[in-house]
């Protein structure tokens, strides 16, 4: 356990460890970077390290403090987040002020994590700013945001900025190859699809139906590519009932993209769906102009995904265009 289980964000690890070692932790950190880069998981790890009873510059994951953070019941940690589709309101920040006014109950430090800090209303941000400007010695803030420019500059100026970048394919691959029973080709597929996100890679391999889903997507794709025109109606109806239509369309797009790359003389290693290499070689052997046209259509459809009620008809139109 400890920071070594959080792969690929060495900069964030270094900052926290140095802070703990030197006793000069910053009172505010802003973790920023796209979704699924592990910002929140890392923030929880940092909160553990700040309160761990066993480790000085890391967290053990096993002591009472670490355990309570894992269970979400540590009295010295508060996580503030918006309700679905809402903003973070000033009332939420005010509540946390009460929490901040007393010394830690059990731990060494009090930690406040503000998840998606860009969702704070302006009054909420201003209220937080006062606390960030003069925090009591035991209080630490970790804010997360998908991008820096979404957070008010006044807040930014009070925080140490920590970018969460893309984790390299090599790192994800080497971690997964030690920790999952997948074959080499399957692993490569996961690594490509994860697109630099360890979180996405892990959630893919941990969901039991991951492989079934990909097989189903492949089957649908082959039907779309080689089925007869009179089957369009049935295909559209089936697709409209697909619960993760967006995911499927992403798959379809990546299959078309792979076919384009491969049949233009590309290397097998460049394929996203390397586990479906055989199908890409045979069924994906389609003229490149046609592939490009289909990709464009799928992409456009994905961008303006119709509401469930209207999906069947729109999908019919899409399939007709793709066959045309
Ligand atoms: Zn611990």
GROMACS .gro file of C-alpha atoms and ligand atoms in nm:
model
  325
    1UNK     CA    1   0.000   0.000   0.000
    2UNK     CA    2   0.097   0.362  -0.009
    3UNK     CA    3   0.173   0.601  -0.292
    4UNK     CA    4   0.335   0.326  -0.494
    5UNK     CA    5  -0.013   0.191  -0.569
    6UNK     CA    6  -0.101   0.521  -0.736
    7UNK     CA    7   0.076   0.472  -1.065
    8UNK     CA    8   0.212   0.740  -1.290
    9UNK     CA    9   0.165   1.062  -1.092
   10UNK     CA   10   0.521   1.096  -0.965
   11UNK     CA   11   0.513   1.473  -0.948
   12UNK     CA   12   0.220   1.474  -0.707
   13UNK     CA   13   0.387   1.206  -0.495
   14UNK     CA   14   0.713   1.398  -0.483
   15UNK     CA   15   0.544   1.719  -0.368
   16UNK     CA   16   0.357   1.553  -0.083
   17UNK     CA   17   0.657   1.349   0.030
   18UNK     CA   18   0.887   1.649   0.025
   19UNK     CA   19   0.633   1.853   0.217
   20UNK     CA   20   0.598   1.585   0.482
   21UNK     CA   21   0.974   1.533   0.507
   22UNK     CA   22   1.063   1.900   0.540
   23UNK     CA   23   0.761   1.989   0.750
   24UNK     CA   24   0.673   2.255   0.495
   25UNK     CA   25   0.353   2.127   0.344
   26UNK     CA   26   0.149   2.373   0.149
   27UNK     CA   27  -0.189   2.447   0.303
   28UNK     CA   28  -0.357   2.436  -0.036
   29UNK     CA   29  -0.304   2.203  -0.331
   30UNK     CA   30  -0.489   2.217  -0.660
   31UNK     CA   31  -0.483   1.892  -0.856
   32UNK     CA   32  -0.585   1.957  -1.214
   33UNK     CA   33  -0.615   1.746  -1.527
   34UNK     CA   34  -0.882   1.564  -1.732
   35UNK     CA   35  -1.131   1.316  -1.587
   36UNK     CA   36  -1.011   0.972  -1.488
   37UNK     CA   37  -0.655   1.072  -1.414
   38UNK     CA   38  -0.687   0.970  -1.050
   39UNK     CA   39  -0.699   1.316  -0.894
   40UNK     CA   40  -0.956   1.228  -0.632
   41UNK     CA   41  -0.802   0.889  -0.551
   42UNK     CA   42  -0.473   1.066  -0.508
   43UNK     CA   43  -0.628   1.333  -0.287
   44UNK     CA   44  -0.755   1.059  -0.057
   45UNK     CA   45  -0.407   0.904  -0.057
   46UNK     CA   46  -0.259   1.240   0.039
   47UNK     CA   47  -0.515   1.278   0.319
   48UNK     CA   48  -0.410   0.936   0.448
   49UNK     CA   49  -0.042   1.030   0.434
   50UNK     CA   50  -0.114   1.349   0.628
   51UNK     CA   51  -0.274   1.145   0.905
   52UNK     CA   52  -0.114   0.801   0.891
   53UNK     CA   53  -0.006   0.661   1.229
   54UNK     CA   54   0.256   0.431   1.075
   55UNK     CA   55   0.431   0.610   0.792
   56UNK     CA   56   0.605   0.946   0.799
   57UNK     CA   57   0.611   1.033   0.429
   58UNK     CA   58   0.359   0.789   0.293
   59UNK     CA   59   0.051   0.599   0.410
   60UNK     CA   60   0.025   0.241   0.526
   61UNK     CA   61  -0.336   0.177   0.429
   62UNK     CA   62  -0.380  -0.043   0.735
   63UNK     CA   63  -0.371   0.173   1.048
   64UNK     CA   64  -0.689   0.295   1.213
   65UNK     CA   65  -0.656   0.637   1.051
   66UNK     CA   66  -0.605   0.501   0.698
   67UNK     CA   67  -0.889   0.258   0.752
   68UNK     CA   68  -1.129   0.531   0.860
   69UNK     CA   69  -1.044   0.738   0.554
   70UNK     CA   70  -1.109   0.436   0.333
   71UNK     CA   71  -1.446   0.390   0.498
   72UNK     CA   72  -1.529   0.760   0.475
   73UNK     CA   73  -1.567   0.800   0.852
   74UNK     CA   74  -1.252   0.988   0.954
   75UNK     CA   75  -1.360   1.280   1.176
   76UNK     CA   76  -1.074   1.500   1.055
   77UNK     CA   77  -1.147   1.468   0.684
   78UNK     CA   78  -1.423   1.642   0.494
   79UNK     CA   79  -1.501   1.588   0.128
   80UNK     CA   80  -1.703   1.860  -0.036
   81UNK     CA   81  -1.866   1.793  -0.369
   82UNK     CA   82  -2.159   1.912  -0.573
   83UNK     CA   83  -2.479   1.716  -0.594
   84UNK     CA   84  -2.541   1.570  -0.938
   85UNK     CA   85  -2.578   1.850  -1.189
   86UNK     CA   86  -2.560   2.123  -0.924
   87UNK     CA   87  -2.297   2.366  -0.802
   88UNK     CA   88  -2.104   2.373  -0.474
   89UNK     CA   89  -2.294   2.622  -0.262
   90UNK     CA   90  -2.180   2.873  -0.004
   91UNK     CA   91  -2.373   2.681   0.266
   92UNK     CA   92  -2.142   2.385   0.208
   93UNK     CA   93  -1.835   2.602   0.257
   94UNK     CA   94  -1.985   2.763   0.567
   95UNK     CA   95  -2.043   2.422   0.722
   96UNK     CA   96  -1.682   2.337   0.667
   97UNK     CA   97  -1.580   2.650   0.853
   98UNK     CA   98  -1.728   2.505   1.169
   99UNK     CA   99  -1.528   2.190   1.106
  100UNK     CA  100  -1.212   2.396   1.059
  101UNK     CA  101  -1.240   2.593   1.379
  102UNK     CA  102  -1.136   2.311   1.613
  103UNK     CA  103  -0.813   2.114   1.626
  104UNK     CA  104  -0.799   1.756   1.490
  105UNK     CA  105  -0.992   1.505   1.700
  106UNK     CA  106  -0.795   1.192   1.626
  107UNK     CA  107  -0.554   1.262   1.348
  108UNK     CA  108  -0.253   1.483   1.307
  109UNK     CA  109  -0.408   1.724   1.059
  110UNK     CA  110  -0.747   1.823   0.930
  111UNK     CA  111  -0.797   1.785   0.558
  112UNK     CA  112  -1.067   1.928   0.334
  113UNK     CA  113  -1.098   1.788  -0.017
  114UNK     CA  114  -1.302   1.993  -0.260
  115UNK     CA  115  -1.389   1.774  -0.554
  116UNK     CA  116  -1.443   1.959  -0.881
  117UNK     CA  117  -1.369   2.294  -0.723
  118UNK     CA  118  -1.468   2.466  -1.048
  119UNK     CA  119  -1.828   2.395  -0.951
  120UNK     CA  120  -1.815   2.639  -0.659
  121UNK     CA  121  -2.043   2.939  -0.698
  122UNK     CA  122  -1.864   3.272  -0.675
  123UNK     CA  123  -1.989   3.338  -0.319
  124UNK     CA  124  -1.873   2.989  -0.222
  125UNK     CA  125  -1.530   3.052  -0.375
  126UNK     CA  126  -1.501   3.387  -0.196
  127UNK     CA  127  -1.598   3.230   0.132
  128UNK     CA  128  -1.338   2.957   0.083
  129UNK     CA  129  -1.076   3.214  -0.007
  130UNK     CA  130  -1.086   3.366   0.341
  131UNK     CA  131  -1.006   3.029   0.490
  132UNK     CA  132  -0.736   2.957   0.233
  133UNK     CA  133  -0.569   3.290   0.304
  134UNK     CA  134  -0.528   3.232   0.674
  135UNK     CA  135  -0.567   2.865   0.750
  136UNK     CA  136  -0.506   2.740   1.105
  137UNK     CA  137  -0.178   2.550   1.129
  138UNK     CA  138  -0.348   2.208   1.131
  139UNK     CA  139  -0.572   2.263   0.827
  140UNK     CA  140  -0.497   2.151   0.470
  141UNK     CA  141  -0.694   2.184   0.148
  142UNK     CA  142  -0.684   1.969  -0.163
  143UNK     CA  143  -0.889   2.094  -0.456
  144UNK     CA  144  -0.941   1.907  -0.781
  145UNK     CA  145  -1.047   2.044  -1.118
  146UNK     CA  146  -1.044   1.918  -1.477
  147UNK     CA  147  -0.874   2.239  -1.591
  148UNK     CA  148  -0.688   2.526  -1.435
  149UNK     CA  149  -0.869   2.808  -1.610
  150UNK     CA  150  -1.204   2.697  -1.466
  151UNK     CA  151  -1.095   2.791  -1.113
  152UNK     CA  152  -1.102   3.156  -0.996
  153UNK     CA  153  -0.751   3.310  -1.011
  154UNK     CA  154  -0.776   3.417  -0.647
  155UNK     CA  155  -0.810   3.053  -0.543
  156UNK     CA  156  -0.533   2.944  -0.780
  157UNK     CA  157  -0.295   3.199  -0.630
  158UNK     CA  158  -0.336   3.037  -0.286
  159UNK     CA  159  -0.265   2.682  -0.400
  160UNK     CA  160   0.030   2.480  -0.510
  161UNK     CA  161  -0.059   2.364  -0.860
  162UNK     CA  162  -0.015   1.996  -0.940
  163UNK     CA  163  -0.084   1.880  -1.296
  164UNK     CA  164  -0.221   1.529  -1.346
  165UNK     CA  165  -0.093   1.419  -1.683
  166UNK     CA  166  -0.148   1.122  -1.904
  167UNK     CA  167   0.006   0.804  -1.766
  168UNK     CA  168   0.235   0.647  -2.025
  169UNK     CA  169   0.117   0.333  -2.203
  170UNK     CA  170   0.430   0.157  -2.088
  171UNK     CA  171   0.352   0.223  -1.722
  172UNK     CA  172  -0.009   0.115  -1.750
  173UNK     CA  173   0.093  -0.194  -1.941
  174UNK     CA  174   0.361  -0.299  -1.698
  175UNK     CA  175   0.130  -0.247  -1.400
  176UNK     CA  176  -0.157  -0.440  -1.556
  177UNK     CA  177   0.061  -0.723  -1.677
  178UNK     CA  178   0.161  -0.793  -1.317
  179UNK     CA  179  -0.189  -0.754  -1.181
  180UNK     CA  180  -0.432  -0.909  -1.425
  181UNK     CA  181  -0.483  -1.245  -1.592
  182UNK     CA  182  -0.545  -1.099  -1.940
  183UNK     CA  183  -0.352  -1.213  -2.245
  184UNK     CA  184  -0.093  -0.986  -2.401
  185UNK     CA  185  -0.322  -0.878  -2.687
  186UNK     CA  186  -0.611  -0.813  -2.451
  187UNK     CA  187  -0.384  -0.606  -2.229
  188UNK     CA  188  -0.265  -0.401  -2.523
  189UNK     CA  189  -0.628  -0.339  -2.614
  190UNK     CA  190  -0.706  -0.216  -2.264
  191UNK     CA  191  -0.399   0.007  -2.254
  192UNK     CA  192  -0.492   0.174  -2.583
  193UNK     CA  193  -0.854   0.219  -2.484
  194UNK     CA  194  -0.758   0.358  -2.144
  195UNK     CA  195  -0.605   0.656  -2.322
  196UNK     CA  196  -0.355   0.750  -2.052
  197UNK     CA  197  -0.592   0.688  -1.763
  198UNK     CA  198  -0.498   0.425  -1.508
  199UNK     CA  199  -0.842   0.462  -1.351
  200UNK     CA  200  -1.016   0.375  -1.674
  201UNK     CA  201  -0.784   0.080  -1.735
  202UNK     CA  202  -0.850  -0.058  -1.388
  203UNK     CA  203  -1.224  -0.015  -1.412
  204UNK     CA  204  -1.223  -0.193  -1.747
  205UNK     CA  205  -1.041  -0.499  -1.623
  206UNK     CA  206  -1.231  -0.511  -1.296
  207UNK     CA  207  -1.576  -0.509  -1.453
  208UNK     CA  208  -1.660  -0.875  -1.507
  209UNK     CA  209  -1.854  -0.817  -1.827
  210UNK     CA  210  -1.579  -0.618  -1.993
  211UNK     CA  211  -1.482  -0.896  -2.234
  212UNK     CA  212  -1.842  -0.995  -2.310
  213UNK     CA  213  -1.920  -0.637  -2.389
  214UNK     CA  214  -1.633  -0.608  -2.634
  215UNK     CA  215  -1.735  -0.933  -2.801
  216UNK     CA  216  -2.089  -0.801  -2.832
  217UNK     CA  217  -1.964  -0.471  -2.975
  218UNK     CA  218  -1.753  -0.659  -3.226
  219UNK     CA  219  -2.047  -0.874  -3.334
  220UNK     CA  220  -2.263  -0.566  -3.384
  221UNK     CA  221  -1.990  -0.395  -3.579
  222UNK     CA  222  -1.948  -0.688  -3.815
  223UNK     CA  223  -2.326  -0.691  -3.868
  224UNK     CA  224  -2.323  -0.321  -3.945
  225UNK     CA  225  -2.035  -0.358  -4.190
  226UNK     CA  226  -2.141  -0.670  -4.373
  227UNK     CA  227  -2.513  -0.707  -4.310
  228UNK     CA  228  -2.761  -0.669  -4.592
  229UNK     CA  229  -2.961  -0.357  -4.649
  230UNK     CA  230  -3.287  -0.521  -4.551
  231UNK     CA  231  -3.144  -0.588  -4.204
  232UNK     CA  232  -3.095  -0.221  -4.128
  233UNK     CA  233  -3.432  -0.193  -3.959
  234UNK     CA  234  -3.355  -0.475  -3.716
  235UNK     CA  235  -3.001  -0.352  -3.651
  236UNK     CA  236  -3.124  -0.001  -3.575
  237UNK     CA  237  -3.378  -0.137  -3.332
  238UNK     CA  238  -3.118  -0.349  -3.154
  239UNK     CA  239  -2.872  -0.063  -3.136
  240UNK     CA  240  -3.138   0.172  -3.001
  241UNK     CA  241  -3.183  -0.073  -2.714
  242UNK     CA  242  -2.810  -0.084  -2.639
  243UNK     CA  243  -2.774   0.058  -2.289
  244UNK     CA  244  -2.429   0.201  -2.354
  245UNK     CA  245  -2.489   0.329  -2.703
  246UNK     CA  246  -2.221   0.594  -2.668
  247UNK     CA  247  -1.961   0.335  -2.566
  248UNK     CA  248  -2.062   0.119  -2.858
  249UNK     CA  249  -2.028   0.408  -3.102
  250UNK     CA  250  -1.681   0.478  -2.962
  251UNK     CA  251  -1.594   0.117  -3.028
  252UNK     CA  252  -1.734   0.131  -3.380
  253UNK     CA  253  -1.536   0.444  -3.451
  254UNK     CA  254  -1.216   0.290  -3.317
  255UNK     CA  255  -1.273  -0.023  -3.526
  256UNK     CA  256  -1.312   0.188  -3.840
  257UNK     CA  257  -1.004   0.386  -3.745
  258UNK     CA  258  -0.806   0.065  -3.692
  259UNK     CA  259  -0.918  -0.066  -4.030
  260UNK     CA  260  -0.803   0.255  -4.193
  261UNK     CA  261  -0.464   0.247  -4.022
  262UNK     CA  262  -0.405  -0.121  -4.082
  263UNK     CA  263  -0.502  -0.131  -4.448
  264UNK     CA  264  -0.297   0.180  -4.518
  265UNK     CA  265   0.002  -0.036  -4.429
  266UNK     CA  266   0.014   0.046  -4.059
  267UNK     CA  267   0.173  -0.172  -3.799
  268UNK     CA  268  -0.025  -0.409  -3.578
  269UNK     CA  269   0.111  -0.220  -3.277
  270UNK     CA  270  -0.073   0.093  -3.386
  271UNK     CA  271  -0.411  -0.072  -3.350
  272UNK     CA  272  -0.641   0.021  -3.064
  273UNK     CA  273  -0.837  -0.304  -3.080
  274UNK     CA  274  -0.537  -0.523  -3.127
  275UNK     CA  275  -0.729  -0.815  -2.974
  276UNK     CA  276  -0.956  -0.806  -3.283
  277UNK     CA  277  -0.670  -0.801  -3.527
  278UNK     CA  278  -0.816  -1.083  -3.739
  279UNK     CA  279  -1.148  -0.910  -3.790
  280UNK     CA  280  -0.977  -0.581  -3.871
  281UNK     CA  281  -0.771  -0.759  -4.135
  282UNK     CA  282  -1.068  -0.930  -4.301
  283UNK     CA  283  -1.390  -0.738  -4.232
  284UNK     CA  284  -1.216  -0.403  -4.210
  285UNK     CA  285  -1.078  -0.434  -4.561
  286UNK     CA  286  -1.285  -0.146  -4.697
  287UNK     CA  287  -1.173   0.138  -4.927
  288UNK     CA  288  -1.022   0.419  -4.722
  289UNK     CA  289  -1.257   0.691  -4.854
  290UNK     CA  290  -1.550   0.480  -4.740
  291UNK     CA  291  -1.393   0.426  -4.397
  292UNK     CA  292  -1.329   0.797  -4.357
  293UNK     CA  293  -1.684   0.876  -4.458
  294UNK     CA  294  -1.825   0.628  -4.207
  295UNK     CA  295  -1.602   0.758  -3.929
  296UNK     CA  296  -1.722   1.109  -3.995
  297UNK     CA  297  -2.085   1.000  -3.983
  298UNK     CA  298  -2.040   0.806  -3.659
  299UNK     CA  299  -1.852   1.094  -3.500
  300UNK     CA  300  -2.124   1.340  -3.596
  301UNK     CA  301  -2.392   1.109  -3.460
  302UNK     CA  302  -2.204   1.066  -3.133
  303UNK     CA  303  -2.169   1.440  -3.086
  304UNK     CA  304  -2.543   1.494  -3.114
  305UNK     CA  305  -2.660   1.171  -2.963
  306UNK     CA  306  -3.040   1.171  -3.000
  307UNK     CA  307  -3.265   1.120  -2.700
  308UNK     CA  308  -3.359   0.754  -2.639
  309UNK     CA  309  -3.705   0.798  -2.790
  310UNK     CA  310  -3.570   0.923  -3.120
  311UNK     CA  311  -3.277   0.689  -3.145
  312UNK     CA  312  -3.417   0.414  -3.361
  313UNK     CA  313  -3.506   0.640  -3.652
  314UNK     CA  314  -3.179   0.833  -3.633
  315UNK     CA  315  -2.983   0.510  -3.621
  316UNK     CA  316  -3.168   0.386  -3.926
  317UNK     CA  317  -3.063   0.700  -4.107
  318UNK     CA  318  -2.704   0.654  -3.992
  319UNK     CA  319  -2.693   0.292  -4.107
  320UNK     CA  320  -2.843   0.379  -4.445
  321UNK     CA  321  -2.570   0.638  -4.494
  322UNK     CA  322  -2.302   0.391  -4.394
  323UNK     CA  323  -2.427   0.128  -4.637
  324UNK     CA  324  -2.467   0.382  -4.915
  325LIG    ZN1  325  -0.182   0.441   0.797
   0.00000   0.00000   0.00000
